């Protein structure tokens, strides 16, 4: 009975997501642009929210996720298409080099030759004191965030070089908990975010003269996402540290 109730509640949540009011279209849409967003196949996540905002501004979107969320990808695609955007999903493993190569290759093919925007959003977390973190634990957290971003960025830029494409926007999503002040029991997560910040700086230096920008967006705790679903008891404490005593939503 409890399982049935949970399934019903989940179905209702997904229905509310699909039928929620659309965002208002801005004055300067990004017509003709193509974007890849990793970690974007969960309707309640930051990646899907980023994809929706880009779709709102006229961007054609390619969302990337894992086999764990592939059944939800079609729902995100339906939502993006409500804006009239071209939207595709690719399922793969960004911690594997060959998978990243294939997804970047397929992305440029879907885009007709030029993917202007790459958003490295994928992440994973595990809360353990450092003395309990195994090597496998470390890689399970570090690799999706840092190694995956390295693979995706390298292949995206390699293709741009081969095609002699200038310009572009690289956006790396990091956490204030990982880059500014850390968080108890999240050493691998903090290290992954620090590595991604370093990648951002270096790409800005290497490709700035080609009119390609590279930036980080450091987000805070966002309730209700897959990454924070088991941290609800911390909401009051975290919220109290914000200037306006509020936390964002995707």
Short mmCIF file of C-alpha atoms in Angstrom, two decimals:
data_model
loop_
_atom_site.label_atom_id
_atom_site.label_comp_id
_atom_site.label_asym_id
_atom_site.label_seq_id
_atom_site.Cartn_x
_atom_site.Cartn_y
_atom_site.Cartn_z
CA UNK A 1 0.00 0.00 0.00
CA UNK A 2 2.77 2.43 0.89
CA UNK A 3 4.50 1.67 -2.42
CA UNK A 4 1.28 2.41 -4.32
CA UNK A 5 0.89 5.71 -2.47
CA UNK A 6 4.47 6.68 -3.31
CA UNK A 7 3.96 5.85 -6.99
CA UNK A 8 0.74 7.89 -7.06
CA UNK A 9 2.48 10.86 -5.43
CA UNK A 10 5.38 10.57 -7.89
CA UNK A 11 2.96 10.50 -10.84
CA UNK A 12 1.20 13.58 -9.51
CA UNK A 13 4.54 15.40 -9.11
CA UNK A 14 5.54 14.63 -12.70
CA UNK A 15 2.13 15.72 -13.95
CA UNK A 16 2.45 19.04 -12.10
CA UNK A 17 5.90 19.53 -13.67
CA UNK A 18 4.64 18.97 -17.20
CA UNK A 19 1.57 21.17 -16.75
CA UNK A 20 3.16 24.02 -14.77
CA UNK A 21 2.77 27.50 -16.30
CA UNK A 22 5.39 28.27 -18.93
CA UNK A 23 8.01 30.92 -18.26
CA UNK A 24 7.62 34.28 -19.97
CA UNK A 25 9.70 34.78 -23.11
CA UNK A 26 12.46 37.42 -22.75
CA UNK A 27 13.06 40.29 -25.13
CA UNK A 28 16.31 38.93 -26.60
CA UNK A 29 15.96 35.20 -27.31
CA UNK A 30 18.94 33.07 -28.32
CA UNK A 31 17.52 31.96 -31.63
CA UNK A 32 19.74 29.63 -33.63
CA UNK A 33 21.92 28.55 -30.69
CA UNK A 34 22.43 24.91 -29.65
CA UNK A 35 23.27 23.81 -26.12
CA UNK A 36 24.33 20.62 -24.37
CA UNK A 37 23.40 20.28 -20.70
CA UNK A 38 24.70 17.31 -18.71
CA UNK A 39 22.73 15.92 -15.79
CA UNK A 40 19.50 17.32 -17.22
CA UNK A 41 17.11 14.39 -17.56
CA UNK A 42 15.44 14.64 -14.13
CA UNK A 43 12.40 16.97 -14.11
CA UNK A 44 13.11 18.15 -10.54
CA UNK A 45 16.77 18.97 -11.14
CA UNK A 46 18.89 22.04 -11.85
CA UNK A 47 19.86 20.69 -15.28
CA UNK A 48 16.25 20.48 -16.47
CA UNK A 49 15.63 24.00 -15.17
CA UNK A 50 18.65 25.29 -17.10
CA UNK A 51 17.44 23.51 -20.22
CA UNK A 52 14.00 25.07 -19.82
CA UNK A 53 15.43 28.56 -19.49
CA UNK A 54 17.54 28.08 -22.60
CA UNK A 55 14.52 26.70 -24.48
CA UNK A 56 12.56 29.76 -23.38
CA UNK A 57 15.17 31.98 -25.00
CA UNK A 58 14.99 30.08 -28.27
CA UNK A 59 17.94 27.72 -27.82
CA UNK A 60 17.77 24.21 -29.21
CA UNK A 61 18.67 21.84 -26.41
CA UNK A 62 20.39 18.47 -26.03
CA UNK A 63 19.98 17.03 -22.54
CA UNK A 64 22.31 14.31 -21.29
CA UNK A 65 21.63 11.82 -18.53
CA UNK A 66 22.38 8.31 -17.32
CA UNK A 67 20.45 5.07 -17.63
CA UNK A 68 19.13 5.72 -14.12
CA UNK A 69 17.04 8.62 -15.35
CA UNK A 70 16.42 7.71 -18.99
CA UNK A 71 12.75 6.93 -18.30
CA UNK A 72 12.26 10.55 -17.21
CA UNK A 73 14.11 12.13 -20.14
CA UNK A 74 11.07 12.01 -22.42
CA UNK A 75 9.08 14.07 -19.90
CA UNK A 76 11.74 16.78 -19.86
CA UNK A 77 11.78 16.74 -23.67
CA UNK A 78 7.99 17.19 -23.74
CA UNK A 79 8.30 20.16 -21.41
CA UNK A 80 11.02 21.79 -23.53
CA UNK A 81 9.02 21.29 -26.71
CA UNK A 82 6.17 23.32 -25.21
CA UNK A 83 8.39 26.34 -25.88
CA UNK A 84 8.69 25.37 -29.52
CA UNK A 85 12.30 24.36 -28.99
CA UNK A 86 14.13 21.57 -30.74
CA UNK A 87 15.00 19.15 -27.94
CA UNK A 88 16.86 15.84 -27.87
CA UNK A 89 18.11 13.53 -25.15
CA UNK A 90 21.24 11.40 -25.10
CA UNK A 91 21.91 8.67 -22.55
CA UNK A 92 25.49 7.81 -21.68
CA UNK A 93 28.20 7.76 -19.05
CA UNK A 94 30.19 10.98 -18.84
CA UNK A 95 32.80 9.29 -16.67
CA UNK A 96 33.78 7.17 -19.69
CA UNK A 97 35.91 8.78 -22.39
CA UNK A 98 34.42 6.91 -25.35
CA UNK A 99 30.87 7.63 -24.22
CA UNK A 100 31.66 11.36 -24.12
CA UNK A 101 33.20 11.24 -27.58
CA UNK A 102 30.10 9.57 -28.99
CA UNK A 103 27.70 11.98 -27.31
CA UNK A 104 29.61 15.05 -28.49
CA UNK A 105 29.79 13.62 -32.01
CA UNK A 106 26.05 12.93 -32.00
CA UNK A 107 25.32 16.37 -30.55
CA UNK A 108 27.14 18.21 -33.33
CA UNK A 109 25.33 16.00 -35.83
CA UNK A 110 21.92 16.83 -34.33
CA UNK A 111 22.83 20.52 -34.32
CA UNK A 112 23.83 20.51 -37.96
CA UNK A 113 27.47 21.24 -37.23
CA UNK A 114 27.72 23.73 -34.37
CA UNK A 115 26.91 23.39 -30.67
CA UNK A 116 27.54 26.86 -29.23
CA UNK A 117 26.93 26.18 -25.54
CA UNK A 118 28.11 23.50 -23.11
CA UNK A 119 26.75 23.38 -19.56
CA UNK A 120 28.53 20.91 -17.27
CA UNK A 121 25.91 20.33 -14.60
CA UNK A 122 26.11 16.60 -13.78
CA UNK A 123 27.02 15.75 -10.20
CA UNK A 124 26.85 13.13 -7.50
CA UNK A 125 27.34 13.32 -3.73
CA UNK A 126 28.01 11.01 -0.84
CA UNK A 127 28.13 12.11 2.80
CA UNK A 128 30.89 10.36 4.74
CA UNK A 129 33.70 11.50 7.02
CA UNK A 130 37.00 11.24 5.17
CA UNK A 131 38.16 8.26 7.23
CA UNK A 132 35.21 6.28 5.86
CA UNK A 133 35.58 7.29 2.21
CA UNK A 134 36.80 4.39 0.06
CA UNK A 135 38.56 4.82 -3.25
CA UNK A 136 35.36 3.73 -4.97
CA UNK A 137 33.35 6.29 -2.97
CA UNK A 138 35.79 8.98 -4.06
CA UNK A 139 35.52 8.14 -7.75
CA UNK A 140 31.72 7.77 -7.57
CA UNK A 141 31.54 11.41 -6.49
CA UNK A 142 34.60 13.00 -8.14
CA UNK A 143 34.31 11.47 -11.58
CA UNK A 144 30.79 12.61 -12.63
CA UNK A 145 31.55 16.18 -11.59
CA UNK A 146 35.19 16.72 -12.52
CA UNK A 147 36.37 13.95 -14.84
CA UNK A 148 33.09 14.00 -16.78
CA UNK A 149 33.32 17.77 -17.22
CA UNK A 150 36.91 17.39 -18.44
CA UNK A 151 35.94 14.76 -21.02
CA UNK A 152 32.90 16.68 -22.27
CA UNK A 153 34.76 20.00 -22.45
CA UNK A 154 37.77 18.52 -24.19
CA UNK A 155 35.68 16.77 -26.85
CA UNK A 156 33.45 19.81 -27.34
CA UNK A 157 36.48 22.06 -27.85
CA UNK A 158 38.34 19.51 -29.98
CA UNK A 159 35.41 19.41 -32.38
CA UNK A 160 35.29 23.21 -32.46
CA UNK A 161 38.98 23.27 -33.36
CA UNK A 162 38.54 20.70 -36.14
CA UNK A 163 35.62 22.67 -37.56
CA UNK A 164 37.45 25.98 -37.04
CA UNK A 165 34.53 27.37 -35.05
CA UNK A 166 35.03 30.53 -33.01
CA UNK A 167 32.98 31.77 -30.08
CA UNK A 168 31.01 29.67 -27.65
CA UNK A 169 29.94 29.58 -24.04
CA UNK A 170 31.15 27.13 -21.41
CA UNK A 171 29.21 27.18 -18.14
CA UNK A 172 30.22 24.96 -15.23
CA UNK A 173 27.78 24.47 -12.38
CA UNK A 174 29.50 24.22 -9.00
CA UNK A 175 28.39 24.37 -5.39
CA UNK A 176 29.10 27.06 -2.82
CA UNK A 177 29.51 24.18 -0.37
CA UNK A 178 32.24 22.74 -2.53
CA UNK A 179 34.09 25.90 -3.58
CA UNK A 180 33.63 28.50 -0.82
CA UNK A 181 33.28 26.92 2.59
CA UNK A 182 33.08 23.14 2.28
CA UNK A 183 30.55 20.90 3.97
CA UNK A 184 30.92 18.27 6.66
CA UNK A 185 31.39 14.78 5.24
CA UNK A 186 31.67 15.90 1.61
CA UNK A 187 35.40 15.91 0.98
CA UNK A 188 35.20 14.23 -2.45
CA UNK A 189 32.37 16.55 -3.49
CA UNK A 190 34.34 19.61 -2.38
CA UNK A 191 37.42 18.41 -4.28
CA UNK A 192 35.37 17.80 -7.43
CA UNK A 193 33.91 21.29 -7.32
CA UNK A 194 37.34 22.80 -6.77
CA UNK A 195 38.68 20.90 -9.78
CA UNK A 196 35.82 22.16 -11.94
CA UNK A 197 36.54 25.70 -10.87
CA UNK A 198 40.16 25.22 -11.95
CA UNK A 199 39.05 23.89 -15.33
CA UNK A 200 36.89 26.99 -15.77
CA UNK A 201 39.79 29.37 -15.18
CA UNK A 202 42.12 27.52 -17.51
CA UNK A 203 39.66 27.31 -20.43
CA UNK A 204 39.03 31.05 -20.08
CA UNK A 205 42.74 31.67 -20.52
CA UNK A 206 43.22 29.21 -23.39
CA UNK A 207 40.21 30.23 -25.48
CA UNK A 208 39.48 33.83 -24.53
CA UNK A 209 41.15 35.15 -27.68
CA UNK A 210 38.73 33.06 -29.76
CA UNK A 211 35.70 34.82 -28.27
CA UNK A 212 34.83 31.80 -26.12
CA UNK A 213 33.87 32.53 -22.53
CA UNK A 214 34.20 30.14 -19.60
CA UNK A 215 32.37 30.75 -16.32
CA UNK A 216 31.22 29.04 -13.13
CA UNK A 217 27.83 29.40 -11.52
CA UNK A 218 28.04 28.48 -7.83
CA UNK A 219 24.64 27.38 -6.55
CA UNK A 220 23.53 26.94 -2.98
CA UNK A 221 21.39 24.23 -1.39
CA UNK A 222 18.25 23.72 -3.48
CA UNK A 223 15.48 21.76 -1.75
CA UNK A 224 13.50 19.11 -3.58
CA UNK A 225 16.12 17.88 -6.04
CA UNK A 226 17.61 14.41 -6.35
CA UNK A 227 20.86 15.73 -4.86
CA UNK A 228 19.21 17.09 -1.71
CA UNK A 229 16.20 14.84 -1.16
CA UNK A 230 17.73 13.23 1.95
CA UNK A 231 18.89 16.53 3.49
CA UNK A 232 15.53 18.12 4.24
CA UNK A 233 16.26 18.33 7.98
CA UNK A 234 19.12 20.74 7.21
CA UNK A 235 16.90 23.26 5.39
CA UNK A 236 16.22 25.56 8.39
CA UNK A 237 19.92 25.75 9.30
CA UNK A 238 21.06 26.44 5.73
CA UNK A 239 18.24 28.89 5.08
CA UNK A 240 19.23 30.88 8.16
CA UNK A 241 22.66 31.55 6.63
CA UNK A 242 21.21 33.29 3.55
CA UNK A 243 20.89 37.11 3.44
CA UNK A 244 17.12 37.06 2.83
CA UNK A 245 16.37 33.82 4.72
CA UNK A 246 15.24 32.11 1.52
CA UNK A 247 16.43 29.20 -0.61
CA UNK A 248 15.97 28.92 -4.38
CA UNK A 249 14.06 26.28 -6.33
CA UNK A 250 14.97 24.80 -9.73
#
